[in-house]
Amino acid sequence: MTELGLTHFLILSAFLFACGLLCIATKRNAVGILMGVELVLNAANINFVAFTRYLPGFRIEGQVFAVLVIVLAAAEAAVALAIILNFYNNRGTVDVDQANDLKG
Amino acid sequence: MNLDFVLFTILATLIAASAVGVVSSATIVRSAVFLLFTLIGVAFLYFLLGAEFLGATQLIVYVGGTLVLVVFGGMLTTAGPFNVLRTKTAEWVLSGSVAAGVFALLVSISLQLGARPTSTGDIPGPGPLGMAFLTTHLLPFEIVSVHLLVVLIGAAYLARAKKKAGSP
Amino acid sequence: MDPNAREVDMIWLTAQVFLPLAVAVLLLIVPGRFRELLRWLALFGCAATLALSLCLWVDYYHRVLEYRSDRSVSSMYHPDSRLDARVEHQQSLTAKPVPGPFLSIDLVTIRPWISQFDVNYALGVDGLNLLMVILTSLVTMLAVAASWKIDDRVKGYLVLILTLESGVIGAFLSLDLFLFYVFYEVMLLPMYFLIGMWGGGRRKYAALKFVIYTLAGSVCLLAAMIALYTVNVRDFVDQNVVLRQDEEMARRDPSLLILEAKGRIEVHSFDIVTLSKVGRAAMLVLTNQEHRLAVRGVGKDEPHQPAANGSVELFAPGVDREAALARLKASPVCNRTFQYVIFALLFVGFAVKVPIVPLHSWLPDAHVEAPTPVSMILAGVLLKLGGYGLIRIAFPLCPWAAAELAWWIGLIGAVGIVYGALVAMGQTDFKKLLAYSSVSHMGYVVLGLASWSSADNSQYWEMGVNGAVYQMLAHGITATALFFVVGVVYDRAHHRELNQLGGLTEPMPVYTGLSAILFFASMGLPGLCGFVGEFKVMMAAWAFSPPLAVTAILATILTASYLLWAWQRAFLGVNEKTKGYPDVSAREFVILLPLVLFAIALGLFPSVLILSWVEPSVAGWVENLAPLK
Amino acid sequence: MPEFLREVPGRLFLVATLLPLFAFAVLLAAGTVRRFRSPLPGYFASFLLAVAASCSVIGLSWFLQDAESLRDQSKAMAARWGERVEWLHLGGWKADARPARSIDLGYRIDHLTALMVTMVTVVGTLIFLFSLGYMKDEQAEVEDHHAHVRRRGRFGRFYLYLSLFAFSMLNILIADNLFQIFVGWELVGVSSFFLIGFYTERRSASTAANKAFIVNRVGDAGLLVALAVAWFHVGSFNLDELFAKAAHLPADAILLLGLGIFCGCAGKSAQVPLHTWLPDAMEGPTPVSALIHAATMVAAGVYLVGRCWVLFTPDVLLVIAYLGAATMILSALVAVVQTDIKRVLAYSTCSQLGFMMLALGLGAWTAALLHLLTHAFFKALLFLGAGSVIHGLHHEQDLSKMGGLRRKMPVTAYTMFVGVLAIAGMPLLSGWYSKELILSHVIGSAAADGVARPLLTFLPFLTAGLTSYYMFRLWFLAFAGEPRDRHLFEHAHESPAVMTLPLLVLAAFSVGVAWGWPVWSVESSQLAKVLHHAQPPVLDVKYHAIHGKAEEHHLLTTALALGVAAFGFAVAIARHRAGTLLTPPRPAVLAQVLRKKFYFDELYAAAFTQPTVELAKLSAAADKRPDVRPFNLRSLDGVLNAIADSLVALGTVVRRLQTGQLRTYILALGLTLAAGLGILLRLSR
Amino acid sequence: MVESLAEYVPQSLAMILAALAAAGLVFGFIGTSTFLFIWAERKISGRIQDRLGPTRVGKFGLLQSLADGIKLVTKEDFVPTGADRLLFRIAPYVAFCASFAGFIALPFAEGVVAQPLNVGAFFLLAVLSSEVFGVLLAGYSSANKWSLFGGVREAAQVVSYEVPRSLCVLVPICIAGTLNLNTIARQQEGWFWNWYVFHDPFTFLAFVIFFIVATASCKRAPFDLAEAESELVAGFLTEYSGMRWSYFFLAEYASMFAVSGLASLLFLGGWHTGLLPFEPAERFGPLFGNLVDVGVFITKGSLLVLVMMWMRWSLPRLRIDQVMLTCLKYFLPISCGLLIGVCVWQLYMPKVLAEGVRVVLAVGFVVAAIVVVLSAARLKPSPQLSGAFTKP
């Protein structure tokens, strides 16, 4: 295990993913949830780049995907923030527990 | 025990610790700071893996752009100084166990995956990447471009200052 | 065959299907305030569609007569009238573009559409669906003419009707399950809006009910379709296709031996003709008659001269019979449950449309709430799609289950006849009464189809199917007309309550006269169109099961009762309220007259007008299935 | 004579058949032209039917010549007097498979057909003529006193229906196959429907029309069964083929075939238990009653039984005989108490038809059909006479208001008296010949078999007596004695010549149509001899013994028949003298039963009509209930709605899962992910 | 360097050592230059404001910065009540680390770079843009509303200006076809008209805009809205004192030099003099040549820094809305247009014409500059100022 390999990155990414999940699941602040999403996306990206490195078939594709993910994450953050701001304008809070209009 | 491994260990520790920090921080800006470290760590992880372009992109887009936006948003929407929204312990336990379960499963899958023979090699630089974007992966590239345009307009629309009725 | 004929077929059929849609698009461009222009455009569009289908018909009829008069080919004129023969030819052309000499009276076009899923753009005309297409275009044209009074959102209304026509014609003509399904759904939406936006008081309820029922039916259809798609049909399609796939596979994975690859090839298809062959083969296997399964001769362009030794040539030329048989027996298609389930799904899918009794509940609502022209289309055309689906899809695709369940299907049909008639008798709403009479009349269609007689008595079955087809046509004519009749009186009275009508004879003599003919046509009076189909069905049903036939025969009494009762209540007697009603206007007369004339002409000359060119197709259909039992 | 008629003279009859159809078509087309009510349609239709009548008379004479000259050349005969054309082709498209089957249309003329067509066209022409006068009112606007409305005249429409009827009736007669007969069967049914319901404003009329059609449909259903059996077992509807193959059919098939055909005939000929429609059918205009419900259509049943006699097994024949007897006696009894002039005649018709059926059932084929022909003439005469009376009395039909009318309308009175005499079996009048023949056959069969079936032996004589009684009763009530309603009497008048002329002609026919030489010998009736040619050959063989016995007891029969008739006449005249013709029979129960026509209508209403209507209402309710309550499980629609409702209820339960809390969703997502990963792991192992 | 070290010590150790050495050098350069720049700034401001500036400590007041430094180091490290202590403390380091990291990829001469990167330009932009984070945190964690305003302004401003800055950087990169700064500099070897700034009118404009935008992103006046003494006390710096305060200044001056260095690398020929048509390192030997190169590079960078200072004391501060407006409504579209323009130029301009334009542009600029300088030299100092030169 001392030789650096794919597994290490995958485990790191899994940890990041779990943290992201936990972050989304526990934060009540909408911005915090957004951060959790970023963590999850980063976890995915780590995987992509690790595959790029360690799997010959992914030399380009892994990077392409990682770039796309980064770009989309930025876009997502922008839209999410716009939504959050709107929500804040309407409700005066960013507590997602207040955002229960979809309650069945 | 080579340098790469050591560097990886350091970076991984940084990333993991600050990720934990993100989760456990009570205030949003602190979370953001920890996230900053995570992201930077990830960026350096890319450098470590040889994906310089990606690392730089991660820095410029995530750290310089996204995260600033996030913090910005956090500041704009915080009702009072260092506002804290707490979650119940039960929820923490529940979410924590789910996350732990997912982590465990992912790790076991990772072990299986990592056990397969892999090969290393240089990662292509920005040139081939750009070529790929303009040739074989043109469609996703274009989709993302359009997507960005839509996001630009959409975000501007959503966040625009709404004229209150009565105000000029 | 003339190689250009393929292109010609393609153009004809495509035009037939999409002409109404094109007109609809044209209407979209015209600004909504030119109402008269919109109406005339739509009418001309429908008339053009009708003209097109009549051209097809003239051509088709001409060829039928030609073949029949030409004794030198008399031995083969029959096979040529079978759509599947033509389809096979066409498919082999798609696989290997070497046109061979071939004579056919059917029009077929097959083009790859979604080749990943083996979906073809396959349209074909034989007697069966040509009849339905003509009926559709006629009824739609009259419906558009009947819509002249609709002033509310005329443009959308006309566009929807034209779209509907496209969908219906497409569904009638398509030879590919997937394409059929697409058109089937295309039809659904305009109908929903037509009922839901231009309907009567409870239109939303009715429209929703219609959609839910139809969707439930089409979901069944979809499930069956997908299940059938999983069937490996490699032994039934042109072997060039298999060869090509073999090469492809070997190229992709060089480690695979050619032989090994060949064993692994799976060909899937949505093609109705191919799948029906599989169905027939499965039936032979399931009835322990697998020794009769045979491989078709190579280069035999006149297919299926029924072999003297009773063998049924289903496997494509060049197939190893033993291997194919083994593959067939191993595949789930030879599983009884599979067959039953598929058939049940298909049957339910179409039963909703027919509608067959426990599934008919949408029909009265939809009919009652729909505006008159839409009711006309609904009764005249859409119900036929169910019957047509049973003929074209449900029976050929699962012949074994159909044969096993034939008696029950017949029973359902008979029950439908009686039940529909009884419920109709209990109605006081004129339109509802007609709606239930549709249920009753379509029961004859089911009964006629179900009279599966064994090989020796196959003429009776043929007669039954003929009768079913004719009954659909007749019902198309009479129901359309009767709904219009109701519409006419509704325009004057603004209600449809039978007990408050009455005494229409005196103020509206011409209307009464025309209605009388239609009523009696619907009742099955000899000399009018309703009789021929019912009579044939009864005769066929007797050969199949006398109790069912007796039920159907006795139901004629009920039919007479409720129609006469309605007649008495609506037209006879004295009613102060109806005294001032004007007689039919010129427009109404012009709409009713063709239908009345058809009702008479079809009753007097069924053979010359219809059956002489429909029957070859029906005969081919029966001849495919009857020898299996 | 055109060439095409000379080659195939049978076409004369075809022309005779199609001429009314032509009239029908022309009138139908003209009907769309508004305000079409000049007398023209009547003249047109009458003229065409007269042409048809002359065609058929010529045809008859040619046929009789041919029948003599080509006696032994059945093939040539068939070629000259029959043709077929394929109407519907079925199956058999393949060169190698079973032969094609087709439903053919065709005609075949034999003695019976020729005579019947002639009778129908001649009687029809007379009735058409009569109607010109009778329906004259309809040429202008009409005040309907029953329904109290003014309405347009329907002169053209009347002739439209009559023409359709004439065509359909002739179609039945000339048809060479069961299918065509069925078609005609239905068509006469529908024209009868329209004619009975001619006065559409009257509820009774339209109800009677419905009743007639529906009861006829019951009969037609039987006929359909027969058709189905024929088609399945023989593969053809052609009568000759059916006759040829009848012997080889399975027993149950032939039984079903016979019963089915008889069922059709019973419906058309108003035999018990399907007889109830005929009296009600008198709602139509009187010429219609004369034409359809006396002379022709109702006779079609008898005709068909005669036509298909070969197809009946002894069992079926017995059924026919018994039902005929029942019809005969029951109707006769009911007729005794009727006071409506047309109803008396209607029941009399029923009774006479039963008489014919009985005869057919017993094998008196020639006699029955002879009676059919003679009855057509004198019953048409009687009905037209009644029509004339009604016309003269301004649509008053009640016998109890008439009386002494012979002074006001002598032609009608005396022509009708001829009719009464004929039906009562006055010797040397046409009715006598046929009745004598039948009764002698009855006696013959009784003598041959012993009095095995006493009812079948005695009832005909009883009926003969009753017939005599009620017919004379009718005449006396209407024409003899003093007028019972002064006012009515004052305004009564003799009918115009266009109406009395047909009466006179028919009276002449009623007297002499069955004559032969010597006139006093029943056996020498010319008409019977001609008819005898058409009799199925097997009959002579089967009933040889009976015929012998009948010859033997001929005088006895004559005496008996005359006796009962005279007795009936005597009773009638006695009661007339006593003025008790209108008093009901003594036991009040009997009177009630008779007045209620043996409760048939009530029985049917209770047993069939009401239950069906109730069932219909029940099914309608079971299909859909107007109230849309949730979980209404008592109707199909309700069940479906209940399913929908329960789905909605399920939805309300399931929607609680949607907390609206983001974190819940994320947890669910996480769990799903974990589950998915777990499955993945499991699978990859 | 790593290779030569690796001959004596293990590979990994050699790398660590090399990294340490590079870090030390960079840190040293930053410290030294900051001292000098602060002195220069004060001197220049003094001159521009018609006064002398520091004169007491050392010759020309050269050691003034050192004295200030000592003062700052000895000041109390003060954290206001209610502040987020952790964030308050790390904010200066974040800011400084970002600027510092920029130097990692900044080549001073051929191969004289801490870590040669293929995506150097990109990396430089990336790390420099993250400097804003420190400011933001500082503003937030101070629990002071002026600070918060400053931080938020800074965030908005920097994030916005980053876009035109990156676009302007792309202009020379489009010509060079690489992100490697070393290569870009090498491509501008030779006469000064080989500099990308004179490549075509678009690059010329791009340089101008880049310089303005870079000034803004270093939150230098007239874009120093984050501090804005007249409005926000001292903006994000309000609550800071001592070492932490000085880290911000280190960061600011470092990033000033970093962007100036980037500008000179991208537009002004990097370490090439522009007057010698050859590579000094090849002609004068690696050591001397590199020294010359480094000198040239530092000179160029410092000159640009001086221009920034000149601008600071010459122009009034803009309002925050004007700042944003300038960026979003003018610089952004202009820089987009420049990017497109330079691409079109490269693709469709005939070679000869392009060369002509380049020479005309370069020579014209130089001539214009000389004319301006000469005419400026003829100007007499103002009477008030003239007194300053005379000893009191």
PDB file of N, CA, C and O in Angstrom, chain B residues 3 29-30 33 36 47 52-53 56-57 59-60 63-64 67-68 71-72 75 82 126, chain E residues 15 82 84 87 90 117-119 122-123 126-127 130 133 136-137 140 152 155 159 162:
ATOM      1  N   LEU B   3       8.376  10.241  -2.491  1.00  0.00           N
ATOM      2  CA  LEU B   3       7.953  11.622  -2.263  1.00  0.00           C
ATOM      3  C   LEU B   3       6.485  11.823  -2.607  1.00  0.00           C
ATOM      4  O   LEU B   3       5.727  12.487  -1.898  1.00  0.00           O
ATOM      5  N   VAL B  29     -19.216  30.987   7.085  1.00  0.00           N
ATOM      6  CA  VAL B  29     -17.970  31.478   6.515  1.00  0.00           C
ATOM      7  C   VAL B  29     -16.810  30.589   6.915  1.00  0.00           C
ATOM      8  O   VAL B  29     -15.892  30.333   6.137  1.00  0.00           O
ATOM      9  N   ARG B  30     -16.880  30.093   8.105  1.00  0.00           N
ATOM     10  CA  ARG B  30     -15.820  29.138   8.490  1.00  0.00           C
ATOM     11  C   ARG B  30     -15.852  27.922   7.603  1.00  0.00           C
ATOM     12  O   ARG B  30     -14.820  27.439   7.132  1.00  0.00           O
ATOM     13  N   VAL B  33     -14.183  28.743   4.551  1.00  0.00           N
ATOM     14  CA  VAL B  33     -12.714  28.755   4.652  1.00  0.00           C
ATOM     15  C   VAL B  33     -12.161  27.335   4.595  1.00  0.00           C
ATOM     16  O   VAL B  33     -11.199  27.043   3.890  1.00  0.00           O
ATOM     17  N   LEU B  36     -12.298  26.215   1.248  1.00  0.00           N
ATOM     18  CA  LEU B  36     -11.189  26.788   0.492  1.00  0.00           C
ATOM     19  C   LEU B  36      -9.978  25.884   0.582  1.00  0.00           C
ATOM     20  O   LEU B  36      -9.357  25.550  -0.430  1.00  0.00           O
ATOM     21  N   PHE B  47      -2.252  18.844  -9.358  1.00  0.00           N
ATOM     22  CA  PHE B  47      -0.850  19.093  -9.755  1.00  0.00           C
ATOM     23  C   PHE B  47      -0.007  17.877  -9.488  1.00  0.00           C
ATOM     24  O   PHE B  47       0.829  17.491 -10.303  1.00  0.00           O
ATOM     25  N   GLU B  52      -1.910  19.665 -14.686  1.00  0.00           N
ATOM     26  CA  GLU B  52      -1.669  21.052 -14.295  1.00  0.00           C
ATOM     27  C   GLU B  52      -2.812  21.949 -14.706  1.00  0.00           C
ATOM     28  O   GLU B  52      -3.230  22.837 -13.954  1.00  0.00           O
ATOM     29  N   PHE B  53      -3.286  21.721 -15.900  1.00  0.00           N
ATOM     30  CA  PHE B  53      -4.341  22.595 -16.402  1.00  0.00           C
ATOM     31  C   PHE B  53      -5.566  22.509 -15.505  1.00  0.00           C
ATOM     32  O   PHE B  53      -6.173  23.508 -15.147  1.00  0.00           O
ATOM     33  N   ALA B  56      -4.993  24.315 -12.274  1.00  0.00           N
ATOM     34  CA  ALA B  56      -5.136  25.757 -12.419  1.00  0.00           C
ATOM     35  C   ALA B  56      -6.594  26.126 -12.589  1.00  0.00           C
ATOM     36  O   ALA B  56      -7.076  27.115 -12.015  1.00  0.00           O
ATOM     37  N   THR B  57      -7.283  25.335 -13.369  1.00  0.00           N
ATOM     38  CA  THR B  57      -8.710  25.611 -13.558  1.00  0.00           C
ATOM     39  C   THR B  57      -9.446  25.545 -12.237  1.00  0.00           C
ATOM     40  O   THR B  57     -10.287  26.392 -11.915  1.00  0.00           O
ATOM     41  N   LEU B  59      -8.284  26.078  -9.391  1.00  0.00           N
ATOM     42  CA  LEU B  59      -7.964  27.266  -8.596  1.00  0.00           C
ATOM     43  C   LEU B  59      -8.747  28.472  -9.063  1.00  0.00           C
ATOM     44  O   LEU B  59      -9.395  29.159  -8.287  1.00  0.00           O
ATOM     45  N   ILE B  60      -8.703  28.692 -10.368  1.00  0.00           N
ATOM     46  CA  ILE B  60      -9.266  29.950 -10.849  1.00  0.00           C
ATOM     47  C   ILE B  60     -10.776  29.938 -10.779  1.00  0.00           C
ATOM     48  O   ILE B  60     -11.423  30.924 -10.419  1.00  0.00           O
ATOM     49  N   VAL B  63     -11.737  28.323  -6.623  1.00  0.00           N
ATOM     50  CA  VAL B  63     -11.281  29.142  -5.516  1.00  0.00           C
ATOM     51  C   VAL B  63     -11.553  30.611  -5.778  1.00  0.00           C
ATOM     52  O   VAL B  63     -12.137  31.316  -4.968  1.00  0.00           O
ATOM     53  N   GLY B  64     -11.141  31.005  -7.009  1.00  0.00           N
ATOM     54  CA  GLY B  64     -11.269  32.419  -7.306  1.00  0.00           C
ATOM     55  C   GLY B  64     -12.692  32.836  -7.591  1.00  0.00           C
ATOM     56  O   GLY B  64     -13.070  33.975  -7.356  1.00  0.00           O
ATOM     57  N   LEU B  67     -16.056  29.900  -5.002  1.00  0.00           N
ATOM     58  CA  LEU B  67     -16.036  29.981  -3.558  1.00  0.00           C
ATOM     59  C   LEU B  67     -16.277  31.410  -3.086  1.00  0.00           C
ATOM     60  O   LEU B  67     -16.973  31.637  -2.103  1.00  0.00           O
ATOM     61  N   VAL B  68     -15.703  32.344  -3.838  1.00  0.00           N
ATOM     62  CA  VAL B  68     -15.951  33.730  -3.478  1.00  0.00           C
ATOM     63  C   VAL B  68     -17.432  34.028  -3.554  1.00  0.00           C
ATOM     64  O   VAL B  68     -18.014  34.675  -2.679  1.00  0.00           O
ATOM     65  N   VAL B  71     -19.133  32.513  -0.572  1.00  0.00           N
ATOM     66  CA  VAL B  71     -18.945  33.300   0.648  1.00  0.00           C
ATOM     67  C   VAL B  71     -19.755  34.574   0.573  1.00  0.00           C
ATOM     68  O   VAL B  71     -20.407  35.000   1.520  1.00  0.00           O
ATOM     69  N   PHE B  72     -19.680  35.150  -0.572  1.00  0.00           N
ATOM     70  CA  PHE B  72     -20.435  36.354  -0.836  1.00  0.00           C
ATOM     71  C   PHE B  72     -21.904  36.132  -0.518  1.00  0.00           C
ATOM     72  O   PHE B  72     -22.543  36.908   0.190  1.00  0.00           O
ATOM     73  N   MET B  75     -22.499  35.766   3.075  1.00  0.00           N
ATOM     74  CA  MET B  75     -22.506  37.032   3.800  1.00  0.00           C
ATOM     75  C   MET B  75     -23.793  37.787   3.537  1.00  0.00           C
ATOM     76  O   MET B  75     -24.371  38.405   4.438  1.00  0.00           O
ATOM     77  N   PHE B  82     -22.395  36.278  12.505  1.00  0.00           N
ATOM     78  CA  PHE B  82     -22.035  34.881  12.859  1.00  0.00           C
ATOM     79  C   PHE B  82     -23.266  34.065  13.196  1.00  0.00           C
ATOM     80  O   PHE B  82     -23.342  33.375  14.196  1.00  0.00           O
ATOM     81  N   PRO B 126      -2.745  20.977 -21.856  1.00  0.00           N
ATOM     82  CA  PRO B 126      -3.890  21.748 -22.336  1.00  0.00           C
ATOM     83  C   PRO B 126      -4.078  21.669 -23.837  1.00  0.00           C
ATOM     84  O   PRO B 126      -5.209  21.781 -24.300  1.00  0.00           O
TER      85      PRO B 126
ATOM     86  N   MET E  15      14.859  17.369  -4.262  1.00  0.00           N
ATOM     87  CA  MET E  15      13.702  18.173  -4.611  1.00  0.00           C
ATOM     88  C   MET E  15      13.292  19.075  -3.456  1.00  0.00           C
ATOM     89  O   MET E  15      12.994  20.252  -3.657  1.00  0.00           O
ATOM     90  N   GLY E  82     -15.592  40.127  19.734  1.00  0.00           N
ATOM     91  CA  GLY E  82     -16.678  39.768  18.832  1.00  0.00           C
ATOM     92  C   GLY E  82     -16.204  39.298  17.486  1.00  0.00           C
ATOM     93  O   GLY E  82     -16.986  38.841  16.668  1.00  0.00           O
ATOM     94  N   ASP E  84     -14.336  36.857  14.764  1.00  0.00           N
ATOM     95  CA  ASP E  84     -14.083  35.424  14.618  1.00  0.00           C
ATOM     96  C   ASP E  84     -12.577  35.257  14.658  1.00  0.00           C
ATOM     97  O   ASP E  84     -11.858  35.555  13.693  1.00  0.00           O
ATOM     98  N   LEU E  87     -10.577  33.143  11.948  1.00  0.00           N
ATOM     99  CA  LEU E  87     -10.562  33.723  10.617  1.00  0.00           C
ATOM    100  C   LEU E  87      -9.768  35.021  10.620  1.00  0.00           C
ATOM    101  O   LEU E  87      -9.035  35.309   9.680  1.00  0.00           O
ATOM    102  N   ILE E  90      -6.131  34.073  10.397  1.00  0.00           N
ATOM    103  CA  ILE E  90      -5.529  33.462   9.206  1.00  0.00           C
ATOM    104  C   ILE E  90      -5.701  34.313   7.969  1.00  0.00           C
ATOM    105  O   ILE E  90      -5.044  34.088   6.957  1.00  0.00           O
ATOM    106  N   LEU E 117       6.141  25.566 -14.969  1.00  0.00           N
ATOM    107  CA  LEU E 117       4.824  24.980 -15.190  1.00  0.00           C
ATOM    108  C   LEU E 117       4.426  25.198 -16.644  1.00  0.00           C
ATOM    109  O   LEU E 117       4.709  26.247 -17.221  1.00  0.00           O
ATOM    110  N   ASN E 118       3.793  24.226 -17.209  1.00  0.00           N
ATOM    111  CA  ASN E 118       3.321  24.370 -18.580  1.00  0.00           C
ATOM    112  C   ASN E 118       2.189  25.363 -18.692  1.00  0.00           C
ATOM    113  O   ASN E 118       1.925  25.899 -19.745  1.00  0.00           O
ATOM    114  N   VAL E 119       1.482  25.516 -17.562  1.00  0.00           N
ATOM    115  CA  VAL E 119       0.332  26.404 -17.606  1.00  0.00           C
ATOM    116  C   VAL E 119       0.587  27.624 -16.731  1.00  0.00           C
ATOM    117  O   VAL E 119      -0.294  28.086 -16.018  1.00  0.00           O
ATOM    118  N   PHE E 122      -1.677  30.756 -16.690  1.00  0.00           N
ATOM    119  CA  PHE E 122      -2.951  30.390 -16.119  1.00  0.00           C
ATOM    120  C   PHE E 122      -2.865  30.241 -14.597  1.00  0.00           C
ATOM    121  O   PHE E 122      -3.680  30.762 -13.843  1.00  0.00           O
ATOM    122  N   PHE E 123      -1.800  29.579 -14.179  1.00  0.00           N
ATOM    123  CA  PHE E 123      -1.581  29.355 -12.756  1.00  0.00           C
ATOM    124  C   PHE E 123      -1.424  30.677 -12.020  1.00  0.00           C
ATOM    125  O   PHE E 123      -1.991  30.901 -10.953  1.00  0.00           O
ATOM    126  N   ALA E 126      -4.584  32.276 -11.597  1.00  0.00           N
ATOM    127  CA  ALA E 126      -5.406  31.559 -10.634  1.00  0.00           C
ATOM    128  C   ALA E 126      -5.017  31.928  -9.216  1.00  0.00           C
ATOM    129  O   ALA E 126      -5.859  32.300  -8.404  1.00  0.00           O
ATOM    130  N   VAL E 127      -3.742  31.852  -8.895  1.00  0.00           N
ATOM    131  CA  VAL E 127      -3.366  32.088  -7.506  1.00  0.00           C
ATOM    132  C   VAL E 127      -3.526  33.548  -7.130  1.00  0.00           C
ATOM    133  O   VAL E 127      -3.916  33.877  -6.017  1.00  0.00           O
ATOM    134  N   SER E 130      -6.886  34.352  -5.996  1.00  0.00           N
ATOM    135  CA  SER E 130      -7.361  33.864  -4.696  1.00  0.00           C
ATOM    136  C   SER E 130      -6.901  34.748  -3.540  1.00  0.00           C
ATOM    137  O   SER E 130      -7.264  34.513  -2.404  1.00  0.00           O
ATOM    138  N   PHE E 133      -9.503  36.285  -1.296  1.00  0.00           N
ATOM    139  CA  PHE E 133     -10.098  35.542  -0.211  1.00  0.00           C
ATOM    140  C   PHE E 133      -9.662  36.078   1.137  1.00  0.00           C
ATOM    141  O   PHE E 133     -10.467  36.211   2.069  1.00  0.00           O
ATOM    142  N   LEU E 136     -11.436  39.254   1.886  1.00  0.00           N
ATOM    143  CA  LEU E 136     -12.814  38.987   2.231  1.00  0.00           C
ATOM    144  C   LEU E 136     -12.941  38.493   3.664  1.00  0.00           C
ATOM    145  O   LEU E 136     -13.783  38.960   4.436  1.00  0.00           O
ATOM    146  N   LEU E 137     -12.091  37.547   3.992  1.00  0.00           N
ATOM    147  CA  LEU E 137     -12.139  36.988   5.339  1.00  0.00           C
ATOM    148  C   LEU E 137     -11.823  38.056   6.368  1.00  0.00           C
ATOM    149  O   LEU E 137     -12.486  38.152   7.401  1.00  0.00           O
ATOM    150  N   TYR E 140     -14.731  40.183   6.860  1.00  0.00           N
ATOM    151  CA  TYR E 140     -15.834  39.522   7.540  1.00  0.00           C
ATOM    152  C   TYR E 140     -15.554  39.321   9.016  1.00  0.00           C
ATOM    153  O   TYR E 140     -16.398  39.589   9.881  1.00  0.00           O
ATOM    154  N   VAL E 152     -16.573  42.992   1.206  1.00  0.00           N
ATOM    155  CA  VAL E 152     -17.541  42.649   0.171  1.00  0.00           C
ATOM    156  C   VAL E 152     -17.240  43.406  -1.110  1.00  0.00           C
ATOM    157  O   VAL E 152     -17.306  42.849  -2.208  1.00  0.00           O
ATOM    158  N   ALA E 155     -14.455  41.727  -2.799  1.00  0.00           N
ATOM    159  CA  ALA E 155     -14.856  40.490  -3.459  1.00  0.00           C
ATOM    160  C   ALA E 155     -15.531  40.788  -4.786  1.00  0.00           C
ATOM    161  O   ALA E 155     -15.163  40.236  -5.829  1.00  0.00           O
ATOM    162  N   VAL E 159     -13.596  39.759  -8.272  1.00  0.00           N
ATOM    163  CA  VAL E 159     -14.197  38.711  -9.089  1.00  0.00           C
ATOM    164  C   VAL E 159     -14.580  39.267 -10.447  1.00  0.00           C
ATOM    165  O   VAL E 159     -14.455  38.608 -11.464  1.00  0.00           O
ATOM    166  N   GLU E 162     -11.401  40.082 -12.604  1.00  0.00           N
ATOM    167  CA  GLU E 162     -10.681  38.889 -13.023  1.00  0.00           C
ATOM    168  C   GLU E 162     -11.002  38.517 -14.461  1.00  0.00           C
ATOM    169  O   GLU E 162     -10.150  38.030 -15.191  1.00  0.00           O
TER     170      GLU E 162
END
